[in-house]
mmCIF file of C-alpha atoms in Angstrom:
data_model
loop_
_atom_site.group_PDB
_atom_site.id
_atom_site.type_symbol
_atom_site.label_atom_id
_atom_site.label_comp_id
_atom_site.label_asym_id
_atom_site.label_seq_id
_atom_site.Cartn_x
_atom_site.Cartn_y
_atom_site.Cartn_z
ATOM 1 C CA MET A 79 -11.954 3.010 -20.333
ATOM 2 C CA LYS A 80 -11.796 3.935 -16.866
ATOM 3 C CA ARG A 81 -15.000 4.736 -15.014
ATOM 4 C CA PRO A 82 -15.334 6.103 -11.620
ATOM 5 C CA PHE A 83 -17.274 3.962 -9.013
ATOM 6 C CA VAL A 84 -19.456 6.873 -8.156
ATOM 7 C CA THR A 85 -21.785 8.919 -10.400
ATOM 8 C CA LYS A 86 -21.999 12.486 -11.013
ATOM 9 C CA GLU A 87 -25.303 12.710 -9.199
ATOM 10 C CA GLN A 88 -23.842 10.858 -6.084
ATOM 11 C CA LEU A 89 -20.788 13.135 -6.093
ATOM 12 C CA GLU A 90 -22.948 16.302 -6.192
ATOM 13 C CA ALA A 91 -25.100 15.106 -3.180
ATOM 14 C CA LEU A 92 -22.046 14.013 -1.023
ATOM 15 C CA THR A 93 -20.004 17.072 -1.643
ATOM 16 C CA GLN A 94 -22.866 19.178 -0.418
ATOM 17 C CA GLN A 95 -22.325 17.393 2.821
ATOM 18 C CA PHE A 96 -18.570 17.070 2.643
ATOM 19 C CA PRO A 97 -16.625 19.679 0.800
ATOM 20 C CA THR A 98 -13.982 19.078 -1.575
ATOM 21 C CA PRO A 99 -11.296 18.126 -1.721
ATOM 22 C CA LEU A 100 -12.018 14.580 -0.154
ATOM 23 C CA HIS A 101 -10.682 10.988 -0.649
ATOM 24 C CA LEU A 102 -13.515 8.547 -1.400
ATOM 25 C CA TYR A 103 -13.375 4.919 -0.918
ATOM 26 C CA ASP A 104 -15.841 2.063 -2.291
ATOM 27 C CA GLU A 105 -16.688 -0.434 0.443
ATOM 28 C CA ASN A 106 -18.162 -2.806 -2.189
ATOM 29 C CA GLY A 107 -14.977 -2.701 -4.350
ATOM 30 C CA ILE A 108 -12.748 -3.241 -1.159
ATOM 31 C CA ARG A 109 -14.738 -6.238 -0.061
ATOM 32 C CA GLN A 110 -15.056 -7.953 -3.652
ATOM 33 C CA THR A 111 -11.200 -7.397 -4.140
ATOM 34 C CA ALA A 112 -10.268 -8.899 -0.712
ATOM 35 C CA ARG A 113 -12.700 -12.074 -1.536
ATOM 36 C CA LYS A 114 -10.936 -12.563 -4.990
ATOM 37 C CA LEU A 115 -7.388 -12.393 -3.192
ATOM 38 C CA LYS A 116 -8.718 -14.913 -0.666
ATOM 39 C CA ALA A 117 -10.117 -17.197 -3.183
ATOM 40 C CA ALA A 118 -6.897 -17.124 -5.247
ATOM 41 C CA PHE A 119 -4.984 -18.453 -2.344
ATOM 42 C CA ALA A 120 -7.890 -20.823 -0.913
ATOM 43 C CA TRP A 121 -5.765 -23.742 -1.789
ATOM 44 C CA ASN A 122 -3.222 -22.749 0.898
ATOM 45 C CA PRO A 123 -5.082 -23.528 4.227
ATOM 46 C CA GLY A 124 -2.687 -21.209 6.213
ATOM 47 C CA PHE A 125 -3.010 -18.275 3.868
ATOM 48 C CA ARG A 126 -3.353 -14.690 5.415
ATOM 49 C CA GLU A 127 -3.425 -11.246 3.630
ATOM 50 C CA TYR A 128 -1.505 -8.779 6.050
ATOM 51 C CA PHE A 129 -2.920 -5.404 4.726
ATOM 52 C CA ALA A 130 -0.181 -2.861 4.800
ATOM 53 C CA VAL A 131 -1.405 0.000 7.109
ATOM 54 C CA LYS A 132 0.676 2.386 5.580
ATOM 55 C CA ALA A 133 -1.478 2.338 2.312
ATOM 56 C CA THR A 134 -4.549 3.377 3.960
ATOM 57 C CA PRO A 135 -4.364 3.913 7.714
ATOM 58 C CA ASN A 136 -8.118 4.409 8.559
ATOM 59 C CA PRO A 137 -10.061 2.501 11.200
ATOM 60 C CA ALA A 138 -13.104 2.188 9.061
ATOM 61 C CA ILE A 139 -11.037 0.503 6.218
ATOM 62 C CA LEU A 140 -9.204 -1.661 8.670
ATOM 63 C CA LYS A 141 -12.181 -2.962 10.197
ATOM 64 C CA ILE A 142 -13.813 -3.738 6.768
ATOM 65 C CA LEU A 143 -10.716 -5.871 5.860
ATOM 66 C CA ARG A 144 -10.641 -7.483 9.267
ATOM 67 C CA GLU A 145 -14.171 -8.682 8.594
ATOM 68 C CA GLU A 146 -12.787 -10.164 5.463
ATOM 69 C CA GLY A 147 -10.146 -12.057 7.240
ATOM 70 C CA CYS A 148 -7.282 -9.799 6.803
ATOM 71 C CA GLY A 149 -4.396 -9.163 9.148
ATOM 72 C CA THR A 150 -2.234 -5.938 9.196
ATOM 73 C CA ASP A 151 1.287 -5.220 8.517
ATOM 74 C CA CYS A 152 2.589 -2.532 10.539
ATOM 75 C CA SER A 153 5.940 -0.642 10.281
ATOM 76 C CA SER A 154 5.786 1.754 13.161
ATOM 77 C CA LEU A 155 4.532 2.333 16.653
ATOM 78 C CA THR A 156 1.536 4.184 15.810
ATOM 79 C CA GLU A 157 0.439 1.871 13.212
ATOM 80 C CA LEU A 158 0.823 -0.937 15.723
ATOM 81 C CA MET A 159 -1.288 1.344 18.042
ATOM 82 C CA LEU A 160 -3.918 1.823 15.329
ATOM 83 C CA ALA A 161 -4.170 -2.056 14.551
ATOM 84 C CA ASP A 162 -4.605 -2.749 18.246
ATOM 85 C CA LYS A 163 -7.429 -0.262 18.460
ATOM 86 C CA CYS A 164 -9.262 -1.708 15.512
ATOM 87 C CA GLY A 165 -9.256 -5.258 17.185
ATOM 88 C CA PHE A 166 -6.236 -6.927 15.633
ATOM 89 C CA SER A 167 -4.302 -9.002 18.038
ATOM 90 C CA GLY A 168 -1.467 -11.524 18.278
ATOM 91 C CA GLN A 169 -0.483 -13.130 15.076
ATOM 92 C CA GLU A 170 -2.985 -11.092 13.039
ATOM 93 C CA ILE A 171 -0.396 -8.283 13.155
ATOM 94 C CA MET A 172 3.043 -8.651 11.182
ATOM 95 C CA PHE A 173 5.528 -6.041 12.423
ATOM 96 C CA SER A 174 7.958 -5.301 9.448
ATOM 97 C CA SER A 175 10.042 -2.185 10.371
ATOM 98 C CA ASN A 176 13.541 -0.856 9.769
ATOM 99 C CA ASP A 177 15.934 1.180 11.573
ATOM 100 C CA THR A 178 13.633 0.305 14.343
ATOM 101 C CA PRO A 179 13.220 2.232 17.773
ATOM 102 C CA ALA A 180 13.138 0.159 20.861
ATOM 103 C CA GLU A 181 9.720 1.233 21.941
ATOM 104 C CA ASP A 182 8.252 -0.062 18.603
ATOM 105 C CA PHE A 183 9.787 -3.508 19.329
ATOM 106 C CA ARG A 184 8.382 -3.333 22.924
ATOM 107 C CA LEU A 185 4.829 -2.715 21.739
ATOM 108 C CA ALA A 186 5.066 -5.369 18.954
ATOM 109 C CA HIS A 187 6.039 -7.930 21.390
ATOM 110 C CA LYS A 188 3.305 -6.951 23.981
ATOM 111 C CA LEU A 189 0.746 -7.240 21.268
ATOM 112 C CA GLY A 190 2.049 -10.682 20.366
ATOM 113 C CA ALA A 191 2.773 -9.530 16.761
ATOM 114 C CA ILE A 192 5.014 -11.479 14.477
ATOM 115 C CA ILE A 193 8.181 -9.531 14.408
ATOM 116 C CA ASN A 194 9.802 -9.576 10.944
ATOM 117 C CA LEU A 195 13.409 -8.448 11.173
ATOM 118 C CA ASP A 196 15.183 -6.428 8.741
ATOM 119 C CA ASP A 197 18.815 -6.565 9.731
ATOM 120 C CA PHE A 198 20.970 -9.143 11.230
ATOM 121 C CA THR A 199 22.089 -6.615 14.008
ATOM 122 C CA HIS A 200 18.517 -6.369 15.118
ATOM 123 C CA ILE A 201 18.649 -9.950 16.411
ATOM 124 C CA ASP A 202 20.786 -8.797 19.369
ATOM 125 C CA PHE A 203 18.972 -5.474 19.803
ATOM 126 C CA LEU A 204 15.624 -7.201 19.958
ATOM 127 C CA LYS A 205 16.905 -9.497 22.640
ATOM 128 C CA GLU A 206 18.227 -6.441 24.524
ATOM 129 C CA THR A 207 15.138 -4.604 24.198
ATOM 130 C CA ILE A 208 12.544 -7.160 25.205
ATOM 131 C CA GLY A 209 14.606 -9.725 27.124
ATOM 132 C CA THR A 210 13.968 -12.655 24.838
ATOM 133 C CA ILE A 211 13.620 -13.719 21.237
ATOM 134 C CA PRO A 212 10.050 -14.811 20.462
ATOM 135 C CA GLU A 213 9.416 -18.178 19.489
ATOM 136 C CA THR A 214 7.755 -17.188 16.238
ATOM 137 C CA ILE A 215 10.042 -14.845 14.330
ATOM 138 C CA SER A 216 10.518 -13.804 10.636
ATOM 139 C CA CYS A 217 13.412 -12.156 8.759
ATOM 140 C CA ARG A 218 13.509 -10.210 5.550
ATOM 141 C CA PHE A 219 15.563 -11.470 2.666
ATOM 142 C CA ASN A 220 17.429 -9.175 0.122
ATOM 143 C CA PRO A 221 19.039 -11.179 -2.775
ATOM 144 C CA GLY A 222 21.203 -8.218 -3.945
ATOM 145 C CA GLY A 223 21.751 -7.701 -7.672
ATOM 146 C CA VAL A 224 19.116 -6.752 -10.186
ATOM 147 C CA PHE A 225 15.569 -8.163 -10.623
ATOM 148 C CA THR A 226 14.093 -7.927 -14.133
ATOM 149 C CA LEU A 227 10.647 -9.083 -15.031
ATOM 150 C CA GLY A 228 7.944 -7.860 -17.706
ATOM 151 C CA ALA A 229 6.272 -4.508 -17.082
ATOM 152 C CA SER A 230 5.323 -2.243 -14.286
ATOM 153 C CA ALA A 231 1.898 -0.688 -13.853
ATOM 154 C CA GLU A 232 3.779 2.641 -15.078
ATOM 155 C CA GLY A 233 4.465 1.079 -18.254
ATOM 156 C CA PHE A 234 8.255 0.359 -17.795
ATOM 157 C CA GLN A 235 10.137 -2.785 -17.737
ATOM 158 C CA VAL A 236 10.258 -4.019 -13.853
ATOM 159 C CA MET A 237 14.091 -3.721 -12.913
ATOM 160 C CA ASP A 238 14.255 -2.975 -9.416
ATOM 161 C CA THR A 239 17.632 -3.178 -7.843
ATOM 162 C CA PRO A 240 17.485 -5.190 -4.513
ATOM 163 C CA GLY A 241 21.197 -4.570 -3.950
ATOM 164 C CA ASP A 242 20.754 -0.745 -3.884
ATOM 165 C CA SER A 243 17.679 -1.239 -1.286
ATOM 166 C CA LYS A 244 18.415 -0.560 2.248
ATOM 167 C CA TYR A 245 16.033 -3.595 3.419
ATOM 168 C CA GLY A 246 16.743 -7.130 4.444
ATOM 169 C CA PHE A 247 19.354 -9.585 5.162
ATOM 170 C CA THR A 248 21.849 -10.789 2.682
ATOM 171 C CA ARG A 249 21.878 -14.638 1.822
ATOM 172 C CA GLU A 250 24.935 -15.330 4.264
ATOM 173 C CA GLN A 251 23.405 -13.129 6.948
ATOM 174 C CA LEU A 252 20.113 -15.141 6.719
ATOM 175 C CA PHE A 253 21.565 -18.512 7.162
ATOM 176 C CA GLU A 254 23.774 -17.184 10.038
ATOM 177 C CA GLY A 255 20.714 -15.318 11.514
ATOM 178 C CA PHE A 256 18.494 -18.365 11.589
ATOM 179 C CA LYS A 257 21.014 -20.344 13.336
ATOM 180 C CA LYS A 258 21.625 -17.627 15.880
ATOM 181 C CA LEU A 259 17.721 -17.191 16.349
ATOM 182 C CA LYS A 260 17.336 -20.769 16.740
ATOM 183 C CA ALA A 261 20.087 -21.150 19.469
ATOM 184 C CA MET A 262 18.321 -18.120 21.319
ATOM 185 C CA GLY A 263 15.038 -19.946 21.646
ATOM 186 C CA ALA A 264 13.164 -19.322 18.316
ATOM 187 C CA LYS A 265 10.965 -22.223 17.235
ATOM 188 C CA ARG A 266 8.920 -21.007 14.226
ATOM 189 C CA PHE A 267 10.432 -19.238 11.425
ATOM 190 C CA GLY A 268 9.086 -16.926 8.498
ATOM 191 C CA ILE A 269 10.953 -15.406 5.462
ATOM 192 C CA HIS A 270 9.912 -12.356 3.616
ATOM 193 C CA ALA A 271 11.104 -10.579 0.402
ATOM 194 C CA PHE A 272 9.986 -7.650 -1.768
ATOM 195 C CA LEU A 273 11.826 -7.574 -5.150
ATOM 196 C CA ALA A 274 9.778 -5.254 -7.297
ATOM 197 C CA SER A 275 6.858 -2.537 -6.918
ATOM 198 C CA ASN A 276 3.755 -2.196 -8.619
ATOM 199 C CA THR A 277 4.262 -4.914 -11.233
ATOM 200 C CA LEU A 278 1.637 -5.469 -14.003
ATOM 201 C CA SER A 279 2.562 -9.133 -14.576
ATOM 202 C CA ASN A 280 0.981 -12.327 -13.575
ATOM 203 C CA GLU A 281 4.490 -13.750 -13.213
ATOM 204 C CA TYR A 282 5.908 -11.580 -10.638
ATOM 205 C CA TYR A 283 4.361 -13.404 -7.577
ATOM 206 C CA PRO A 284 5.207 -17.020 -8.957
ATOM 207 C CA THR A 285 8.789 -15.757 -9.642
ATOM 208 C CA LEU A 286 9.216 -14.471 -6.271
ATOM 209 C CA ALA A 287 7.577 -17.468 -4.747
ATOM 210 C CA GLY A 288 10.019 -19.776 -6.614
ATOM 211 C CA ILE A 289 12.795 -17.832 -5.236
ATOM 212 C CA LEU A 290 11.650 -17.828 -1.534
ATOM 213 C CA PHE A 291 10.499 -21.484 -1.851
ATOM 214 C CA ARG A 292 14.030 -22.752 -3.031
ATOM 215 C CA LEU A 293 15.579 -20.657 -0.187
ATOM 216 C CA ALA A 294 13.321 -21.965 2.456
ATOM 217 C CA VAL A 295 14.115 -25.666 1.357
ATOM 218 C CA GLU A 296 17.939 -24.884 1.711
ATOM 219 C CA LEU A 297 17.256 -23.021 4.865
ATOM 220 C CA GLU A 298 15.399 -25.718 6.506
ATOM 221 C CA GLN A 299 18.122 -28.381 5.456
ATOM 222 C CA GLU A 300 20.938 -26.327 6.499
ATOM 223 C CA THR A 301 19.834 -24.936 9.671
ATOM 224 C CA GLY A 302 17.148 -27.265 10.916
ATOM 225 C CA CYS A 303 14.884 -24.339 11.423
ATOM 226 C CA ASP A 304 11.188 -25.086 11.144
ATOM 227 C CA ILE A 305 9.883 -22.546 8.427
ATOM 228 C CA CYS A 306 6.198 -22.206 9.047
ATOM 229 C CA PHE A 307 5.241 -19.339 6.706
ATOM 230 C CA ILE A 308 6.630 -17.449 3.771
ATOM 231 C CA ASN A 309 5.633 -13.773 3.203
ATOM 232 C CA LEU A 310 5.414 -12.637 -0.480
ATOM 233 C CA SER A 311 4.906 -9.228 0.445
ATOM 234 C CA GLY A 312 3.561 -6.708 -2.029
ATOM 235 C CA GLY A 313 4.414 -5.843 -5.452
ATOM 236 C CA VAL A 314 1.304 -6.918 -7.345
ATOM 237 C CA GLY A 315 0.358 -3.667 -8.978
ATOM 238 C CA ILE A 316 -2.764 -1.909 -10.476
ATOM 239 C CA PRO A 317 -3.274 -0.498 -13.893
ATOM 240 C CA TYR A 318 -3.116 3.360 -13.498
ATOM 241 C CA LYS A 319 -3.495 3.918 -17.073
ATOM 242 C CA PRO A 320 -6.805 3.107 -18.957
ATOM 243 C CA ASP A 321 -5.056 0.906 -21.635
ATOM 244 C CA GLN A 322 -3.109 -1.131 -19.264
ATOM 245 C CA PRO A 323 -4.573 -4.867 -18.516
ATOM 246 C CA ALA A 324 -5.155 -5.600 -14.902
ATOM 247 C CA ASN A 325 -3.451 -8.304 -12.895
ATOM 248 C CA ASP A 326 -5.468 -11.646 -12.828
ATOM 249 C CA ILE A 327 -5.247 -12.414 -9.115
ATOM 250 C CA ALA A 328 -6.619 -16.076 -9.800
ATOM 251 C CA ALA A 329 -3.828 -16.736 -12.359
ATOM 252 C CA ILE A 330 -1.363 -15.282 -9.918
ATOM 253 C CA GLY A 331 -2.525 -17.683 -7.214
ATOM 254 C CA GLU A 332 -2.364 -20.578 -9.515
ATOM 255 C CA GLY A 333 1.194 -19.741 -10.560
ATOM 256 C CA VAL A 334 2.239 -19.520 -6.980
ATOM 257 C CA ARG A 335 0.432 -22.891 -6.287
ATOM 258 C CA ARG A 336 2.412 -24.569 -9.204
ATOM 259 C CA GLN A 337 5.590 -23.296 -7.610
ATOM 260 C CA PHE A 338 4.631 -24.499 -4.114
ATOM 261 C CA GLU A 339 3.762 -28.020 -5.424
ATOM 262 C CA GLU A 340 6.974 -28.261 -7.510
ATOM 263 C CA ILE A 341 9.387 -27.163 -4.650
ATOM 264 C CA LEU A 342 7.864 -27.262 -1.090
ATOM 265 C CA VAL A 343 5.812 -30.195 -1.282
ATOM 266 C CA PRO A 344 8.404 -32.683 -2.593
ATOM 267 C CA ALA A 345 10.641 -31.206 0.230
ATOM 268 C CA GLY A 346 8.082 -32.205 2.717
ATOM 269 C CA MET A 347 7.144 -28.587 3.410
ATOM 270 C CA GLY A 348 3.639 -28.748 2.145
ATOM 271 C CA ASP A 349 2.168 -27.402 5.326
ATOM 272 C CA VAL A 350 4.109 -24.063 4.910
ATOM 273 C CA ALA A 351 1.577 -21.042 5.240
ATOM 274 C CA LEU A 352 1.717 -18.094 2.768
ATOM 275 C CA CYS A 353 1.268 -14.484 3.556
ATOM 276 C CA THR A 354 0.674 -11.242 1.290
ATOM 277 C CA GLU A 355 0.883 -7.571 1.854
ATOM 278 C CA LEU A 356 -1.067 -6.272 -1.034
ATOM 279 C CA GLY A 357 -2.072 -2.745 0.012
ATOM 280 C CA ARG A 358 -2.368 -1.162 -3.303
ATOM 281 C CA PHE A 359 -3.912 -4.062 -5.075
ATOM 282 C CA LEU A 360 -6.715 -4.105 -2.310
ATOM 283 C CA LEU A 361 -7.308 -0.297 -1.973
ATOM 284 C CA GLY A 362 -5.748 1.403 -4.689
ATOM 285 C CA PRO A 363 -8.634 1.148 -7.455
ATOM 286 C CA ASN A 364 -11.102 1.343 -4.611
ATOM 287 C CA GLY A 365 -10.390 5.041 -3.838
ATOM 288 C CA CYS A 366 -10.373 8.364 -5.662
ATOM 289 C CA LEU A 367 -9.704 11.954 -5.007
ATOM 290 C CA VAL A 368 -12.603 14.205 -5.516
ATOM 291 C CA THR A 369 -11.581 17.964 -6.481
ATOM 292 C CA LYS A 370 -13.493 20.799 -7.757
ATOM 293 C CA VAL A 371 -12.329 23.184 -10.356
ATOM 294 C CA LEU A 372 -11.685 26.664 -9.039
ATOM 295 C CA HIS A 373 -9.763 28.583 -11.712
ATOM 296 C CA PHE A 374 -8.413 28.709 -15.395
ATOM 297 C CA LYS A 375 -5.083 30.172 -16.465
ATOM 298 C CA HIS A 376 -4.322 30.995 -20.214
ATOM 299 C CA THR A 377 -0.665 31.627 -20.614
ATOM 300 C CA TYR A 378 1.959 29.410 -22.450
ATOM 301 C CA LYS A 379 -0.273 26.469 -21.659
ATOM 302 C CA GLU A 380 -4.054 25.796 -20.703
ATOM 303 C CA TYR A 381 -4.149 25.167 -16.888
ATOM 304 C CA VAL A 382 -6.985 23.886 -14.838
ATOM 305 C CA GLY A 383 -6.645 24.938 -11.131
ATOM 306 C CA VAL A 384 -8.412 22.758 -8.594
ATOM 307 C CA ASP A 385 -8.741 22.785 -4.878
ATOM 308 C CA ALA A 386 -6.561 19.727 -4.205
ATOM 309 C CA CYS A 387 -2.904 19.765 -4.324
ATOM 310 C CA ALA A 388 0.151 17.635 -3.865
ATOM 311 C CA ALA A 389 -0.521 17.788 -0.123
ATOM 312 C CA ASN A 390 -3.593 15.456 -0.962
ATOM 313 C CA LEU A 391 -1.889 13.256 -3.507
ATOM 314 C CA MET A 392 1.832 13.362 -3.753
ATOM 315 C CA ARG A 393 2.506 10.494 -6.101
ATOM 316 C CA PRO A 394 2.338 12.697 -9.327
ATOM 317 C CA ALA A 395 4.480 15.299 -7.769
ATOM 318 C CA MET A 396 6.982 12.879 -6.006
ATOM 319 C CA TYR A 397 7.191 10.241 -8.843
ATOM 320 C CA GLY A 398 5.785 11.715 -11.972
ATOM 321 C CA ALA A 399 3.102 9.020 -11.422
ATOM 322 C CA TYR A 400 0.198 8.729 -13.670
ATOM 323 C CA HIS A 401 -3.367 8.985 -12.365
ATOM 324 C CA HIS A 402 -6.432 9.063 -14.667
ATOM 325 C CA ILE A 403 -8.796 11.923 -14.551
ATOM 326 C CA THR A 404 -12.471 11.728 -15.096
ATOM 327 C CA VAL A 405 -14.601 14.861 -15.441
ATOM 328 C CA ALA A 406 -17.727 13.884 -13.662
ATOM 329 C CA GLY A 407 -20.786 13.757 -15.993
ATOM 330 C CA LYS A 408 -18.588 13.913 -19.087
ATOM 331 C CA GLU A 409 -17.237 10.277 -19.233
ATOM 332 C CA ASP A 410 -18.400 9.764 -22.741
ATOM 333 C CA ALA A 411 -17.597 13.208 -24.108
ATOM 334 C CA PRO A 412 -14.582 13.493 -26.544
ATOM 335 C CA CYS A 413 -11.400 14.274 -24.882
ATOM 336 C CA ASP A 414 -10.454 17.115 -27.352
ATOM 337 C CA HIS A 415 -8.925 19.799 -25.050
ATOM 338 C CA LYS A 416 -5.295 19.731 -23.588
ATOM 339 C CA TYR A 417 -4.699 20.925 -20.043
ATOM 340 C CA ASP A 418 -2.270 20.664 -17.140
ATOM 341 C CA VAL A 419 -4.179 20.051 -13.963
ATOM 342 C CA THR A 420 -2.748 21.967 -11.119
ATOM 343 C CA GLY A 421 -3.026 22.440 -7.327
ATOM 344 C CA GLY A 422 -2.242 25.596 -5.072
ATOM 345 C CA LEU A 423 1.185 24.764 -3.859
ATOM 346 C CA CYS A 424 4.082 27.133 -4.492
ATOM 347 C CA GLU A 425 5.803 24.400 -6.214
ATOM 348 C CA ASN A 426 5.831 23.928 -10.088
ATOM 349 C CA ASN A 427 5.513 20.051 -9.816
ATOM 350 C CA ASP A 428 2.117 20.450 -8.100
ATOM 351 C CA LYS A 429 0.402 19.026 -11.190
ATOM 352 C CA PHE A 430 -1.998 16.176 -11.219
ATOM 353 C CA ALA A 431 -1.513 15.886 -15.052
ATOM 354 C CA VAL A 432 0.619 17.490 -17.670
ATOM 355 C CA ASP A 433 -0.699 17.696 -21.208
ATOM 356 C CA ARG A 434 -3.733 15.666 -20.588
ATOM 357 C CA MET A 435 -6.484 15.348 -22.857
ATOM 358 C CA LEU A 436 -9.785 15.738 -21.272
ATOM 359 C CA PRO A 437 -13.317 16.851 -22.284
ATOM 360 C CA GLU A 438 -13.838 20.684 -22.034
ATOM 361 C CA VAL A 439 -13.619 21.370 -18.472
ATOM 362 C CA GLU A 440 -15.775 24.256 -16.776
ATOM 363 C CA LEU A 441 -15.612 26.066 -13.664
ATOM 364 C CA GLY A 442 -17.265 24.079 -10.823
ATOM 365 C CA ASP A 443 -16.768 20.864 -12.527
ATOM 366 C CA LEU A 444 -15.866 17.910 -10.219
ATOM 367 C CA LEU A 445 -12.880 15.891 -11.158
ATOM 368 C CA VAL A 446 -12.323 12.406 -10.087
ATOM 369 C CA ILE A 447 -8.733 11.429 -9.916
ATOM 370 C CA HIS A 448 -8.662 7.712 -9.926
ATOM 371 C CA ASP A 449 -6.646 5.058 -8.199
ATOM 372 C CA THR A 450 -5.760 7.014 -4.812
ATOM 373 C CA GLY A 451 -6.990 4.350 -2.373
ATOM 374 C CA ALA A 452 -3.566 3.380 -1.511
ATOM 375 C CA HIS A 453 -0.828 5.773 -0.799
ATOM 376 C CA GLY A 454 -3.045 8.858 -1.407
ATOM 377 C CA PHE A 455 -4.188 10.313 1.761
ATOM 378 C CA SER A 456 -1.630 8.452 3.749
ATOM 379 C CA MET A 457 1.263 10.375 2.207
ATOM 380 C CA GLY A 458 -0.413 13.804 2.632
ATOM 381 C CA TYR A 459 1.308 16.648 4.469
ATOM 382 C CA ASN A 460 0.937 20.027 5.525
ATOM 383 C CA TYR A 461 3.313 22.144 3.299
ATOM 384 C CA ASN A 462 2.399 25.649 2.414
ATOM 385 C CA GLY A 463 -0.088 25.230 5.453
ATOM 386 C CA LYS A 464 -2.285 23.064 3.403
ATOM 387 C CA LEU A 465 -4.739 21.107 5.497
ATOM 388 C CA ARG A 466 -5.410 17.432 4.934
ATOM 389 C CA SER A 467 -8.705 16.663 3.370
ATOM 390 C CA ALA A 468 -11.711 14.446 4.655
ATOM 391 C CA GLU A 469 -11.934 10.820 3.978
ATOM 392 C CA VAL A 470 -15.364 9.598 3.036
ATOM 393 C CA LEU A 471 -16.670 5.896 2.603
ATOM 394 C CA LEU A 472 -19.271 5.012 0.173
ATOM 395 C CA GLN A 473 -21.062 2.199 2.022
ATOM 396 C CA SER A 474 -22.354 -0.759 0.398
ATOM 397 C CA ASP A 475 -25.912 0.448 0.868
ATOM 398 C CA GLY A 476 -25.201 3.499 -1.279
ATOM 399 C CA THR A 477 -24.974 5.937 1.645
ATOM 400 C CA ALA A 478 -21.805 7.903 2.333
ATOM 401 C CA ARG A 479 -20.111 8.220 5.719
ATOM 402 C CA LEU A 480 -17.399 10.486 6.956
ATOM 403 C CA ILE A 481 -14.585 8.349 8.304
ATOM 404 C CA ARG A 482 -12.009 11.115 8.886
ATOM 405 C CA ARG A 483 -12.805 14.722 9.133
ATOM 406 C CA ALA A 484 -10.978 17.464 7.353
ATOM 407 C CA GLU A 485 -8.264 19.231 9.255
ATOM 408 C CA THR A 486 -8.827 22.810 10.483
ATOM 409 C CA PRO A 487 -6.526 25.593 11.202
ATOM 410 C CA GLU A 488 -6.940 24.515 14.851
ATOM 411 C CA ASP A 489 -5.411 21.252 14.180
ATOM 412 C CA TYR A 490 -2.596 22.830 12.233
ATOM 413 C CA PHE A 491 -1.671 25.266 15.338
ATOM 414 C CA ALA A 492 -2.294 22.695 17.955
ATOM 415 C CA THR A 493 1.266 21.397 18.046
ATOM 416 C CA LEU A 494 2.906 24.837 17.962
ATOM 417 C CA THR A 495 3.918 27.056 20.756
ATOM 418 C CA PHE A 496 4.016 30.742 20.987
ATOM 419 C CA GLU A 497 5.751 33.068 23.382
ATOM 420 C CA GLU A 498 3.316 35.163 25.255
#
């Protein structure tokens, strides 16, 4: 059974101050999750989580994570600017981009970020852009083929196809790229890979680690490059459905440790630092979308219309993704009514739930849409002229703080030009 991290009474109080729809985040949950992750990899002295800014690009969230020892993973100019404004500097920033504009590389270099190259041709492009190759550099590896493992958080077998992905170096390009980068002045190297998304398996990270650790040994032996860090990226998922078991981050960390000691330590590489980019794992369950019931529609189906829409949470419309829904105050009521829960966009896929069994819903009820703390607000947009919602932080002391105001029509029109 999924229960919200906030009570009906708390929701009623904060929605008096901050109208729905709104994205709500749980500071206690964020800190506790970050500490569990850090403890799971405490055996690796150089470990650092580089939080994927794209998941939840809000200064208040980033500052909490910085206090918990995290860095940031940025993929664009503005994400770099945001990380800089939030106090991250130097190698606290990982810049992992693709199809990268020159100005993005220039800012990453100016900030002293670790640049994680996505493509072999970017080696020369980076040199031409900033005039040098940084002494610390990383490259993204794409092994090609098909990667199969267990179950995903959506309930399906994990079978991602790296060979169809636009990201990363081939194996041959990686070896050639390391040799080239070394000849151009690079001294400290990292490798990065991402093979599967949102997995619910304690074996994914250890399996990926084994692949990258063996690759690192071969790279160092063949190229003579000093591999200082290995970035396991993201992919550790969360249970969106109430009957799915959560990943055990302690067991995952232990699985990675075993691979580390079996592969890297005997090769004399026991000082390699590990990195992660677990945006969804850290923030997903620690955020929710709060929305109010506005209408009912009784036609061929029973529809509940709410004041949020796909512009506030794209994942169900875009991916058919499941997000659990709680009717605030009815957590223990029987789920004996079947509804489609819909927003107001002029698109038929604007549905947060289809044929979902819920307690009887009434006008004015507050619905909590779970697990939206990552890739929720950040994927918002203004289609149909919809305005992006506020973001609110439920602080450790129980008070609520506005951390991003809701957009206004003035914001929507601010970038437009009209002929006089």
